[in-house]
Coordinates of C-alpha atoms in Angstrom, one line a residue:
Chain A
M1 CA 28.3 27.2 -45.5
A2 CA 24.8 26.1 -46.2
I3 CA 25.8 22.6 -46.4
A4 CA 27.9 23.2 -43.1
V5 CA 24.5 24.8 -41.8
S6 CA 22.2 21.5 -42.4
Q7 CA 24.7 19.5 -41.7
S8 CA 25.1 21.1 -37.8
Q9 CA 21.3 20.8 -37.8
Q10 CA 21.2 18.0 -38.6
S11 CA 23.2 16.6 -36.4
V12 CA 21.6 18.3 -33.7
R13 CA 17.9 16.8 -34.5
R14 CA 20.4 13.2 -34.4
A15 CA 21.9 14.0 -30.9
R16 CA 18.0 14.5 -29.2
K17 CA 16.8 11.8 -31.2
N18 CA 18.9 9.5 -29.7
S19 CA 19.2 11.0 -25.7
P20 CA 17.7 8.7 -23.4
M21 CA 14.6 10.8 -22.8
Y22 CA 13.9 10.6 -26.2
R23 CA 13.9 7.3 -27.0
A24 CA 12.1 6.4 -23.8
W25 CA 9.3 9.1 -24.6
Q26 CA 9.1 6.7 -28.3
R27 CA 8.8 3.7 -26.5
Y28 CA 6.6 4.6 -24.1
R29 CA 3.7 5.9 -26.7
R30 CA 3.7 2.5 -28.1
N31 CA 2.2 1.4 -25.2
G32 CA -2.2 1.9 -25.7
F33 CA -2.9 1.9 -21.9
A34 CA -0.2 4.1 -20.9
V35 CA -0.6 6.9 -23.4
A36 CA -4.3 6.7 -21.8
G37 CA -3.5 6.5 -19.0
L38 CA -1.5 9.7 -18.9
G39 CA -4.7 11.5 -20.4
W40 CA -6.6 10.1 -17.7
V41 CA -3.8 11.8 -15.2
I42 CA -3.0 15.0 -17.0
L43 CA -7.1 15.7 -16.7
F44 CA -7.0 14.7 -13.0
F45 CA -4.3 17.0 -11.8
I46 CA -6.4 19.6 -14.5
I47 CA -9.1 19.0 -11.8
G48 CA -6.9 19.2 -9.1
I49 CA -5.9 22.2 -9.9
I50 CA -9.3 23.7 -11.2
G51 CA -12.0 21.6 -9.6
P52 CA -13.1 23.9 -6.8
W53 CA -13.1 26.6 -9.3
I54 CA -16.0 25.0 -11.9
A55 CA -17.6 23.0 -8.5
P56 CA -21.6 23.9 -8.3
Y57 CA -21.8 23.6 -5.1
S58 CA -19.3 24.5 -2.0
Y59 CA -18.3 21.3 -0.5
T60 CA -20.0 22.1 3.1
Y61 CA -23.7 23.4 1.2
A62 CA -26.3 20.9 2.2
D63 CA -29.6 20.5 0.3
F64 CA -31.7 20.3 3.0
L65 CA -34.8 19.9 -0.1
H66 CA -32.7 17.3 -1.9
M67 CA -31.2 14.9 0.0
H68 CA -30.4 11.0 -1.6
S69 CA -31.9 12.1 -5.0
G70 CA -30.2 10.9 -7.7
P71 CA -29.0 12.5 -10.7
S72 CA -30.0 15.4 -12.4
W73 CA -28.9 18.5 -13.9
Q74 CA -29.3 20.2 -10.7
H75 CA -27.3 17.6 -9.5
L76 CA -25.1 15.9 -11.4
F77 CA -23.8 12.8 -9.8
G78 CA -27.1 13.4 -7.1
T79 CA -26.7 14.0 -3.8
D80 CA -25.8 11.4 -0.3
T81 CA -27.6 11.4 3.0
V82 CA -27.1 15.1 4.1
G83 CA -27.3 16.8 0.9
Y84 CA -24.1 17.3 -0.3
D85 CA -23.3 17.5 -4.3
V86 CA -22.0 14.2 -5.1
F87 CA -20.6 16.3 -8.0
S88 CA -18.7 19.0 -6.5
Q89 CA -17.8 16.5 -3.3
I90 CA -15.9 14.4 -6.3
L91 CA -13.6 17.7 -7.6
Y92 CA -12.7 18.8 -3.9
S93 CA -11.7 15.1 -3.3
V94 CA -9.6 15.4 -6.1
R95 CA -8.3 18.1 -5.3
Y96 CA -7.4 17.1 -1.7
A97 CA -6.5 13.6 -3.0
L98 CA -3.7 14.7 -5.4
E99 CA -2.5 17.0 -2.2
I100 CA -2.2 14.8 0.0
A101 CA -0.8 11.8 -2.5
L102 CA 1.5 14.0 -3.8
G103 CA 2.9 15.5 -0.6
A104 CA 3.6 11.8 0.7
T105 CA 5.1 11.3 -1.7
C106 CA 7.5 14.2 -2.0
V107 CA 7.8 13.4 2.1
S108 CA 9.0 9.9 1.4
F109 CA 11.1 10.2 -1.4
L110 CA 13.1 13.3 0.8
I111 CA 13.4 11.7 3.6
G112 CA 14.5 8.6 0.9
I113 CA 17.0 10.9 -0.8
V114 CA 19.0 11.9 2.4
L115 CA 19.3 8.8 3.6
G116 CA 19.7 6.8 1.0
L117 CA 22.9 9.2 -0.5
W118 CA 23.8 9.4 3.1
A119 CA 23.7 5.6 3.7
G120 CA 25.5 5.4 -0.4
L121 CA 27.8 7.6 0.2
S122 CA 29.3 7.2 3.7
G123 CA 29.5 3.6 3.7
G124 CA 30.4 1.6 7.2
I125 CA 28.0 2.0 10.2
I126 CA 25.7 5.0 9.0
D127 CA 25.6 2.3 6.1
M128 CA 24.6 -0.4 8.5
I129 CA 22.4 1.3 11.2
V130 CA 20.5 3.4 7.7
M131 CA 19.9 -0.3 6.2
R132 CA 19.3 -1.5 9.4
A133 CA 16.5 0.9 10.1
V134 CA 15.2 0.0 6.0
D135 CA 14.5 -3.4 7.2
F136 CA 12.9 -2.3 10.6
M137 CA 10.2 -0.3 8.8
F138 CA 10.1 -3.1 6.0
A139 CA 8.9 -5.7 8.9
L140 CA 5.2 -4.4 8.8
P141 CA 3.4 -2.7 6.4
S142 CA 3.6 1.0 6.0
F143 CA 0.3 1.3 6.9
F144 CA 0.3 0.1 10.5
F145 CA 2.6 3.0 11.3
A146 CA 0.5 5.6 8.9
L147 CA -2.3 4.5 11.1
I148 CA 0.0 5.1 14.7
L149 CA 0.9 8.3 13.2
V150 CA -2.9 10.2 12.3
V151 CA -3.4 9.1 16.0
L152 CA -0.6 11.5 16.7
L153 CA -0.7 14.0 14.1
G154 CA -5.1 14.3 13.8
K155 CA -7.0 14.4 10.8
G156 CA -6.1 17.3 8.3
I157 CA -4.2 17.3 4.7
F158 CA -1.0 18.2 6.3
P159 CA -0.8 16.0 9.1
M160 CA -1.9 13.8 6.3
I161 CA 0.8 13.9 3.9
L162 CA 3.2 13.6 6.9
A163 CA 1.2 10.2 8.5
I164 CA 1.2 8.3 5.0
G165 CA 4.8 10.1 4.0
V166 CA 7.3 9.4 7.0
P167 CA 6.8 5.3 6.9
G168 CA 7.4 5.5 3.1
W169 CA 11.0 6.3 3.1
A170 CA 12.3 3.3 3.2
G171 CA 12.0 1.7 -0.2
Y172 CA 13.5 5.3 -1.6
A173 CA 15.9 4.8 0.5
R174 CA 17.2 1.4 -0.5
L175 CA 17.1 2.5 -3.9
I176 CA 18.9 5.6 -4.1
R177 CA 21.3 3.7 -1.9
S178 CA 21.8 1.2 -4.3
L179 CA 22.4 3.6 -7.4
V180 CA 24.9 5.3 -5.5
L181 CA 26.7 2.2 -4.7
S182 CA 26.5 0.8 -8.3
M183 CA 27.2 4.7 -10.3
R184 CA 30.2 5.4 -7.3
N185 CA 32.0 1.5 -8.4
G186 CA 31.1 2.1 -12.3
E187 CA 33.1 1.2 -14.8
M188 CA 31.7 4.5 -16.5
V189 CA 32.2 6.9 -13.9
E190 CA 36.1 5.8 -13.5
A191 CA 36.0 5.5 -17.5
A192 CA 35.9 9.7 -17.6
R193 CA 37.3 10.3 -14.3
A194 CA 40.3 8.8 -16.1
L195 CA 39.7 10.7 -19.0
G196 CA 39.7 13.5 -17.1
A197 CA 36.2 14.9 -16.8
P198 CA 35.6 17.3 -14.2
Q199 CA 32.6 16.0 -10.7
W200 CA 29.6 18.1 -12.7
H201 CA 30.1 16.6 -15.8
I202 CA 30.0 13.5 -15.0
A203 CA 26.9 13.9 -12.7
R204 CA 25.0 15.6 -15.2
R205 CA 26.2 13.6 -18.4
Y206 CA 27.0 9.9 -16.8
M207 CA 25.3 9.4 -13.2
F208 CA 21.6 11.8 -13.8
P209 CA 20.5 10.1 -16.9
N210 CA 21.1 7.0 -15.6
V211 CA 19.8 7.7 -12.2
V212 CA 17.1 9.6 -13.4
G213 CA 14.8 7.0 -15.1
S214 CA 14.6 4.7 -11.8
M215 CA 13.7 7.3 -9.4
V216 CA 10.6 8.6 -12.2
V217 CA 9.4 4.8 -12.2
S218 CA 9.9 4.6 -8.9
L219 CA 8.3 8.0 -7.8
A220 CA 5.5 6.6 -10.3
F221 CA 4.5 3.3 -7.9
G222 CA 4.7 5.7 -5.2
I223 CA 1.7 8.3 -6.1
P224 CA -1.1 5.3 -6.7
Y225 CA 0.5 3.9 -3.7
D226 CA -0.3 7.1 -1.3
L227 CA -4.2 7.4 -3.3
T228 CA -4.5 4.0 -1.6
A229 CA -2.9 3.8 1.3
Q230 CA -5.2 7.7 2.3
A231 CA -8.8 6.5 1.5
G232 CA -7.5 3.3 3.1
L233 CA -7.3 5.0 6.4
S234 CA -10.3 6.6 5.4
I235 CA -12.2 3.0 5.5
V236 CA -10.9 2.3 8.7
G237 CA -11.9 5.9 10.0
M238 CA -9.2 7.9 10.1
G239 CA -9.0 9.3 6.9
L240 CA -9.7 13.4 6.6
N241 CA -12.1 14.9 9.1
P242 CA -15.3 14.9 7.5
P243 CA -17.2 17.0 5.9
M244 CA -13.8 17.3 3.8
P245 CA -13.9 14.7 0.9
S246 CA -12.2 12.5 0.1
F247 CA -12.3 9.2 -1.8
G248 CA -12.1 7.2 0.8
N249 CA -14.8 9.0 2.8
M250 CA -17.4 8.7 0.4
L251 CA -16.5 4.9 -0.3
A252 CA -17.0 4.2 3.3
Q253 CA -20.2 6.4 3.3
A254 CA -21.1 4.4 -0.1
G255 CA -21.2 1.2 1.9
A256 CA -22.5 2.0 5.0
N257 CA -26.2 3.4 3.2
I258 CA -25.7 1.5 -0.2
L259 CA -29.4 -0.1 -0.6
G260 CA -31.0 2.2 -1.8
F261 CA -28.5 5.5 -3.4
P262 CA -26.3 3.1 -6.0
W263 CA -25.8 6.0 -7.1
L264 CA -23.2 7.3 -4.6
L265 CA -21.2 4.9 -5.6
Y266 CA -20.5 4.5 -9.0
F267 CA -19.2 7.9 -9.2
P268 CA -16.7 7.8 -6.5
A269 CA -15.7 4.3 -7.2
G270 CA -15.4 4.6 -10.8
V271 CA -13.5 7.8 -10.5
F272 CA -10.9 6.3 -7.9
A273 CA -10.6 3.0 -9.7
I274 CA -10.1 4.6 -13.4
T275 CA -7.2 6.8 -11.3
L276 CA -5.9 4.1 -9.5
L277 CA -5.4 1.9 -13.2
S278 CA -4.4 4.8 -14.9
F279 CA -1.3 6.0 -12.6
L280 CA -1.0 2.3 -12.5
F281 CA -0.5 2.1 -16.0
V282 CA 1.7 5.0 -16.2
A283 CA 4.3 3.6 -13.8
D284 CA 3.9 0.6 -16.2
G285 CA 5.1 2.5 -19.2
L286 CA 7.3 4.4 -17.9
Q287 CA 9.1 1.5 -15.9
E288 CA 8.9 0.0 -19.5
A289 CA 10.4 3.0 -21.6
F290 CA 13.2 3.0 -19.1
N291 CA 13.8 -0.4 -18.6
P292 CA 13.3 -1.9 -21.9
K293 CA 14.8 -4.8 -21.2
G294 CA 14.3 -5.4 -17.6
G295 CA 11.3 -5.6 -15.3
M296 CA 8.4 -8.1 -16.4
Chain B
M1 CA 22.2 -27.3 14.0
F2 CA 22.4 -24.9 11.6
Y3 CA 18.4 -24.6 11.9
A4 CA 18.6 -23.6 14.9
K5 CA 21.2 -21.5 14.8
F6 CA 18.5 -19.2 12.0
F7 CA 16.4 -19.8 13.9
A8 CA 17.7 -18.4 16.8
K9 CA 19.0 -15.1 15.3
R10 CA 15.8 -14.2 13.3
F11 CA 13.3 -15.1 16.4
V12 CA 15.6 -12.2 17.8
A13 CA 15.2 -10.2 15.5
I14 CA 11.2 -10.2 15.7
V15 CA 11.3 -9.9 19.0
I16 CA 13.4 -6.7 19.1
T17 CA 11.4 -5.1 16.0
L18 CA 8.6 -5.4 17.8
A19 CA 9.1 -4.3 20.6
A20 CA 10.3 -1.0 19.3
V21 CA 7.1 -1.0 17.1
I22 CA 5.1 -1.3 20.8
A23 CA 8.2 1.6 22.2
I24 CA 7.5 3.8 19.5
S25 CA 3.6 3.0 19.2
Y26 CA 2.9 4.2 22.6
I27 CA 5.0 6.9 23.1
M28 CA 3.2 8.7 20.4
M29 CA -0.2 7.6 21.4
Y30 CA 1.8 8.8 25.1
C31 CA 1.9 11.8 22.6
S32 CA -1.2 12.6 21.2
P33 CA -3.2 15.4 21.7
G34 CA -6.5 13.3 21.7
G35 CA -6.9 10.9 25.2
F36 CA -10.1 7.9 25.5
M37 CA -11.5 10.5 28.5
N38 CA -11.5 13.9 26.4
T39 CA -12.5 12.2 22.8
T40 CA -14.9 9.8 23.5
Q41 CA -18.8 9.2 24.3
L42 CA -18.0 9.2 27.7
A43 CA -16.5 12.8 27.7
S44 CA -19.7 14.4 26.5
S45 CA -21.8 12.7 29.8
L46 CA -18.7 13.4 32.1
A47 CA -19.1 17.1 31.3
P48 CA -21.9 17.9 33.4
L49 CA -20.1 16.4 35.8
A50 CA -16.8 18.2 35.5
A51 CA -19.0 21.5 35.5
Q52 CA -20.9 20.6 38.6
D53 CA -18.8 18.7 41.0
P54 CA -15.0 19.3 39.6
A55 CA -13.8 17.8 42.5
A56 CA -15.2 14.8 41.8
Y57 CA -14.3 14.4 38.2
Q58 CA -10.9 15.2 38.8
K59 CA -11.4 11.8 41.3
L60 CA -12.5 9.8 39.2
M61 CA -9.6 11.0 36.1
E62 CA -7.4 9.9 38.5
Q63 CA -8.8 7.2 39.2
F64 CA -8.3 6.3 35.5
Q65 CA -5.5 6.8 35.1
L66 CA -4.6 4.7 38.5
R67 CA -6.6 1.8 36.1
Y68 CA -4.4 2.2 33.2
G69 CA -0.8 3.3 34.9
L70 CA -0.8 6.4 33.2
N71 CA 0.1 8.3 36.3
L72 CA 3.8 6.4 35.9
P73 CA 6.6 8.5 33.9
L74 CA 6.6 7.7 30.8
W75 CA 9.6 5.0 30.5
H76 CA 7.8 3.2 33.4
Q77 CA 5.1 3.2 31.2
V78 CA 7.2 1.8 28.2
L79 CA 8.7 -0.7 30.3
L80 CA 6.0 -2.1 32.1
Y81 CA 3.7 -2.4 28.3
E82 CA 6.7 -4.0 27.1
W83 CA 6.9 -6.8 29.6
H84 CA 3.4 -6.7 29.9
T85 CA 2.2 -7.7 25.9
F86 CA 5.8 -10.1 25.8
T87 CA 4.1 -12.1 28.5
L88 CA 1.0 -11.6 26.5
N89 CA -1.1 -10.1 29.2
F90 CA -2.6 -8.1 27.5
G91 CA -4.9 -6.4 30.0
N92 CA -8.2 -4.9 29.7
S93 CA -9.3 -2.1 27.2
M94 CA -10.3 0.6 27.6
Q95 CA -14.0 0.8 26.0
N96 CA -15.3 -2.7 27.5
P97 CA -13.4 -2.4 30.8
T98 CA -14.2 -5.7 32.2
L99 CA -13.7 -7.6 28.9
S100 CA -10.1 -8.8 28.9
I101 CA -8.3 -7.9 25.3
M102 CA -7.5 -11.4 25.4
S103 CA -10.5 -13.0 24.8
Q104 CA -11.6 -10.6 22.2
L105 CA -8.5 -11.7 20.4
K106 CA -8.9 -14.9 20.1
T107 CA -12.1 -14.5 18.5
A108 CA -11.0 -11.9 15.9
L109 CA -7.5 -13.0 15.6
P110 CA -8.7 -16.6 13.6
I111 CA -10.9 -15.1 11.4
S112 CA -8.3 -12.3 10.4
V113 CA -5.9 -14.9 9.7
I114 CA -8.2 -17.0 7.9
L115 CA -9.5 -14.7 5.4
A116 CA -5.6 -13.3 5.0
F117 CA -4.6 -16.7 4.5
S118 CA -7.0 -17.8 2.4
S119 CA -7.2 -15.1 0.0
V120 CA -3.3 -16.2 -0.3
V121 CA -3.9 -19.8 -1.5
L122 CA -6.8 -18.0 -3.9
S123 CA -4.3 -16.1 -5.5
V124 CA -2.0 -19.0 -5.6
V125 CA -4.9 -21.4 -7.2
V126 CA -5.9 -19.2 -10.1
G127 CA -2.8 -17.1 -10.7
I128 CA -0.5 -19.5 -11.4
P129 CA -2.4 -21.5 -13.8
M130 CA -3.5 -17.7 -15.0
G131 CA 0.6 -17.0 -14.9
I132 CA 1.7 -20.4 -17.6
I133 CA -1.1 -20.0 -19.8
A134 CA -0.1 -16.1 -20.6
A135 CA 3.9 -17.4 -20.7
I136 CA 3.2 -20.3 -23.4
K137 CA 0.7 -18.4 -25.2
R138 CA 3.2 -14.9 -25.1
N139 CA 2.6 -12.0 -27.0
T140 CA -0.7 -13.4 -28.4
W141 CA -4.0 -12.0 -27.3
V142 CA -4.6 -14.7 -24.4
D143 CA -1.0 -13.2 -22.6
Y144 CA -2.6 -9.9 -23.2
L145 CA -6.0 -10.5 -21.4
V146 CA -3.9 -12.0 -18.3
T147 CA -1.4 -9.2 -18.3
T148 CA -4.5 -6.4 -18.5
L149 CA -6.5 -8.3 -16.2
S150 CA -3.8 -8.4 -13.6
M151 CA -3.0 -4.6 -14.0
F152 CA -6.9 -4.2 -13.3
G153 CA -6.6 -6.4 -10.3
Q154 CA -3.3 -4.8 -8.7
A155 CA -4.3 -1.0 -9.5
I156 CA -7.8 -1.8 -7.9
P157 CA -7.5 -2.0 -4.2
S158 CA -9.7 -4.0 -2.4
F159 CA -11.9 -2.4 -0.2
V160 CA -13.1 -0.7 -3.7
L161 CA -13.4 -4.2 -5.0
A162 CA -15.6 -5.0 -2.0
V163 CA -17.9 -2.0 -1.7
I164 CA -18.6 -2.7 -5.9
F165 CA -19.8 -6.5 -4.6
V166 CA -21.6 -5.4 -2.1
L167 CA -23.5 -3.3 -4.5
L168 CA -23.7 -5.9 -6.9
F169 CA -24.8 -9.0 -4.8
G170 CA -26.7 -6.6 -2.4
V171 CA -28.4 -4.7 -4.3
E172 CA -28.8 -6.2 -7.7
W173 CA -28.5 -9.9 -7.6
Q174 CA -29.6 -10.3 -3.9
N175 CA -30.0 -13.3 -2.3
V176 CA -26.7 -14.7 -4.6
L177 CA -24.1 -14.5 -2.2
P178 CA -24.3 -12.8 1.3
V179 CA -23.1 -9.2 2.0
T180 CA -22.2 -9.4 5.4
G181 CA -21.5 -11.4 8.3
W182 CA -19.1 -13.9 8.5
G183 CA -19.0 -18.2 10.3
T184 CA -20.0 -20.1 6.8
V185 CA -18.9 -20.8 3.4
P186 CA -21.2 -18.7 1.3
E187 CA -20.5 -15.6 4.1
A188 CA -16.2 -16.2 2.8
V189 CA -16.5 -15.9 -1.2
L190 CA -17.2 -12.2 -1.5
P191 CA -14.1 -11.1 1.7
V192 CA -12.1 -13.6 0.4
V193 CA -12.2 -12.9 -3.9
S194 CA -12.2 -8.6 -3.3
L195 CA -8.4 -9.3 -1.5
A196 CA -7.6 -12.4 -3.5
A197 CA -7.9 -10.1 -6.6
G198 CA -4.7 -7.5 -6.3
N199 CA -2.5 -11.1 -5.1
I200 CA -3.8 -13.0 -8.6
G201 CA -2.5 -10.1 -10.4
V202 CA 0.8 -10.0 -8.6
V203 CA 1.0 -14.1 -9.0
A204 CA 0.0 -14.2 -12.8
R205 CA 2.7 -11.8 -13.4
Y206 CA 5.1 -13.1 -11.4
M207 CA 5.0 -16.1 -12.8
R208 CA 4.6 -15.7 -16.3
G209 CA 8.0 -13.4 -16.4
S210 CA 9.4 -16.5 -14.4
L211 CA 8.5 -19.1 -16.6
I212 CA 9.4 -17.4 -19.3
E213 CA 12.8 -16.3 -18.0
T214 CA 13.1 -20.3 -16.5
M215 CA 12.2 -21.3 -20.1
R216 CA 15.4 -19.3 -21.9
Q217 CA 17.6 -21.5 -19.4
D218 CA 20.1 -24.1 -20.8
F219 CA 18.5 -27.6 -19.1
I220 CA 15.5 -26.4 -21.1
R221 CA 17.2 -26.7 -24.1
T222 CA 18.9 -30.2 -23.9
A223 CA 15.4 -31.3 -22.5
K224 CA 14.1 -30.6 -25.2
A225 CA 17.5 -31.9 -27.6
K226 CA 17.0 -35.2 -25.7
G227 CA 13.5 -35.0 -27.2
V228 CA 11.4 -34.2 -24.2
K229 CA 8.1 -33.8 -25.0
Y230 CA 5.9 -30.2 -25.0
W231 CA 4.1 -30.9 -22.1
P232 CA 6.2 -32.6 -19.9
L233 CA 8.6 -29.9 -20.7
V234 CA 6.9 -26.9 -19.9
L235 CA 5.2 -28.7 -16.7
K236 CA 7.6 -30.5 -14.8
H237 CA 11.3 -28.6 -16.2
G238 CA 9.9 -24.9 -16.5
V239 CA 7.0 -24.7 -14.2
K240 CA 8.8 -26.6 -11.4
N241 CA 11.7 -24.3 -11.4
S242 CA 9.6 -21.3 -11.3
L243 CA 7.6 -22.2 -8.6
T244 CA 10.2 -22.2 -6.0
A245 CA 11.0 -18.6 -7.1
L246 CA 7.0 -18.0 -6.5
I247 CA 7.8 -18.8 -3.1
T248 CA 8.9 -15.6 -2.2
V249 CA 6.7 -13.2 -3.2
I250 CA 4.1 -15.4 -0.9
G251 CA 5.5 -13.4 2.6
P252 CA 5.1 -10.0 1.3
Q253 CA 1.6 -11.1 -0.2
F254 CA 0.5 -11.8 3.1
A255 CA 1.4 -8.8 4.8
F256 CA -0.6 -7.0 2.3
S257 CA -3.5 -9.1 2.9
V258 CA -2.6 -8.5 6.1
V259 CA -4.0 -4.5 5.3
G260 CA -5.9 -5.6 2.9
A261 CA -8.7 -7.3 5.6
V262 CA -8.6 -4.4 8.0
W263 CA -9.9 -2.6 5.4
V264 CA -12.4 -5.7 4.1
E265 CA -13.7 -6.3 7.5
N266 CA -15.4 -2.9 7.4
I267 CA -17.3 -3.1 4.4
F268 CA -17.8 -6.5 4.5
A269 CA -19.2 -6.0 9.2
I270 CA -16.8 -8.8 9.6
P271 CA -16.0 -9.2 13.6
G272 CA -12.2 -9.7 12.9
L273 CA -9.3 -7.9 14.3
G274 CA -9.3 -5.1 11.6
K275 CA -12.4 -4.1 12.5
V276 CA -11.2 -4.1 16.4
I277 CA -8.4 -1.8 15.1
S278 CA -10.7 -0.1 13.6
T279 CA -13.0 0.9 16.6
A280 CA -9.7 0.7 19.2
F281 CA -8.1 3.6 16.6
T282 CA -11.5 5.2 16.2
N283 CA -11.8 5.9 20.6
F284 CA -8.2 6.3 21.1
D285 CA -8.4 2.6 23.4
F286 CA -4.7 3.4 23.8
P287 CA -4.3 -0.6 24.9
L288 CA -5.9 -2.7 22.1
A289 CA -5.0 -0.5 19.0
I290 CA -1.3 -1.4 19.9
T291 CA -2.3 -5.1 21.2
A292 CA -3.7 -4.9 17.6
V293 CA -1.1 -3.8 15.4
F294 CA 1.2 -5.8 17.3
I295 CA -0.7 -9.3 17.4
L296 CA -0.8 -8.3 13.3
G297 CA 2.6 -7.4 13.2
A298 CA 4.2 -11.0 14.9
T299 CA 1.9 -12.4 12.6
I300 CA 3.3 -10.8 9.5
M301 CA 6.7 -11.5 10.9
L302 CA 6.7 -15.0 12.1
T303 CA 5.2 -16.3 8.3
N304 CA 7.6 -14.8 6.7
L305 CA 10.3 -16.7 8.4
A306 CA 8.0 -19.7 7.7
V307 CA 8.1 -18.7 4.0
D308 CA 12.3 -17.9 4.0
V309 CA 12.9 -21.5 5.8
I310 CA 10.1 -23.9 3.0
Y311 CA 12.0 -21.6 0.3
A312 CA 15.9 -22.7 1.7
V313 CA 14.0 -26.5 1.9
M314 CA 12.2 -26.5 -1.4
D315 CA 15.0 -24.8 -3.5
P316 CA 18.4 -26.5 -2.2
R317 CA 20.1 -23.7 -4.3
V318 CA 19.3 -21.2 -1.4
K319 CA 21.2 -20.2 1.0
L320 CA 19.7 -19.4 4.9
Q321 CA 21.9 -16.6 6.1

C-alpha cells in the first residue's frame, strides 16, 4: 500500500516535471539575463501598482522654491524646470506606462485573436479579406497610424491605449491564423480525433500547450514595442497631455533643457532603458524556453 | 515581360494602399474634435474678435473653410484630396498659407531619406562583420559580447540613445561633435549612429543565425572535403550564401529607420520631414500632416519594391510573385 502511494506520488511528480511549462521554466532559468530581466520587470509591475502611494509628492505639486535643484534628500532625483519632483514623476509614469502598454497590447491581441481565428477557421473569401487587411497594415509603420489616431481620439490614457493598440493587431492576427491552420491540419490532432478524443480534450491537451508558447512570446515582444511607441508619440509632441508624467515627456523635456540640468535625463532615461532591456531579455528568454530549436 | 507584369501588379497594390491611407487619415482628421482654427495660437488671437464682432468672425471662418475646401461634402473632399495628392498638387499648409507644401517637402524629404538610408548602410557595414565574427566564434565570449551588444542596440530606442548622445556630447565632451543642426558630415554622425544602433543589432543577429545555418549545409561539407581552406570556405561559400537572405531585412529596416528619423530629428533639431510631421500634427495642420505621411509611406513602399527586385536578381532561387 505504502509503495503504491509513493509510486503514484512519483508518477505525479514526474508528470509535472515533464509538463511543457515546467521544462520551459527549466530552460528559462538557465538564461541569466532573462532571470535578471524578469526581476526588474516584476519590480516595475510592483512600482506600477504601489507607485502613486509611495511617491513623496503628487505629480501636480510644483515646488517653486526648489526649481532646477539637483538630487538631494528632499528631492531624490532632483526637480525639473517647473519644480516637479522627478522621483515622483518617474513613479507615476511607471503606472501610466504600464497601463497604456498592457492595455494597448491587450487591444491588439484581442483584435488579432478574433480576426485571426475568424480567418483561419472560415477560410475562403474571409481569409483573403483579412489577409489583405494584414498586408495593408504591414505596408506602413503602425506608428503613423497611431499618430493619426491620436489626432482623432485625444491625448488621455484611454485614447492612448486605443491609438497604440488598434494599429498593432496585424501581427497577432497573422500568427494566430497560421497557428490555427497548422493545428487544424496537424497529424497530432488528427490522430487524437481518430482515437476518439472529445473536442475539449483535444483543445486542452493538444492544441493549447502547442499554441501557448508562441502567443506568450509574441505578447512579451509586444509590450516593449508598445512602451517605445508610447514614448515615441511624446517625442513628436503627441503623447500624454502634460502635466501627466510619462517617460516620453520627461525625455523630450530633458532633451530640450539638457545643458544646465543633466539629472533630468539620467534617471528617466536610465529607468526607461533598463525597463525596455529587461522586457526584451524576458521576451528573448521566453522564446528560447518555449522554442529551443527555432529562433536565433 | 515577367518583370513588367510584376511591377504593374506591385505598383497597383502600392497605389491602392496609399489611396486607402489618405482616405482613412483624411476621414479621421475630419472627424477629430480639434481643428486648426480652434487649437492653434490663431484661436487665442481670434477670440477677442469672436467676442466683439461675431459676424466678422463668422465671415473669417467661412473664408478659411472656402480656402481649404472644408465646406464641401465629405466624400467630395476625400476624392478631391486624393486627386490632388496623386497629381502631386499638395496645395499649401495651414500654418504657412503662402508656402506651398511642395517647397517644404523639397527641402525636408531628402534630409530624412538620407538620414534613414545612411543608417541602414552603416548598420550593414558594421553589423555584417559583427555577425560573421559571432558565428565563427560561436559560444565563446566574443559571441556572447556581440549578441549582448545587439540586444542592447535593439532594446534601446533611437530617441533614448539620441538624448543620451546630446548629454554626452553637449555637456561632457563639448566641441567633439555638434549636437544640433544638419548639413555637414560631423553634424550627421550622432543622428545616424543613434538611428543605426538598433539596425546593427538586427543585422548582426540575423547574419549570425543565417551564417550558422549555412555552415551546416551539405555543400559546405562538400567544399571542405574537397580541401577548401578555412577562410575561403567561410567567406566565399558561407557568407556569400547567407548575404542574399540578409537583403530581405533591409526593407523592414528602412521602414524602422524612417520612423526613427521622425523621432531623432526632433531631438537633434534637424529640419527634416520628422520635424515637419511633429509640428503639423501638434498644430492640426491637416494638409501638411497627411501629405507628410503619404510621402514617407510611398518612400517606404517603393524601397520595399526595390529590395524585392534586388533579392530576386541576386538569388536566382527566389521567385517574384
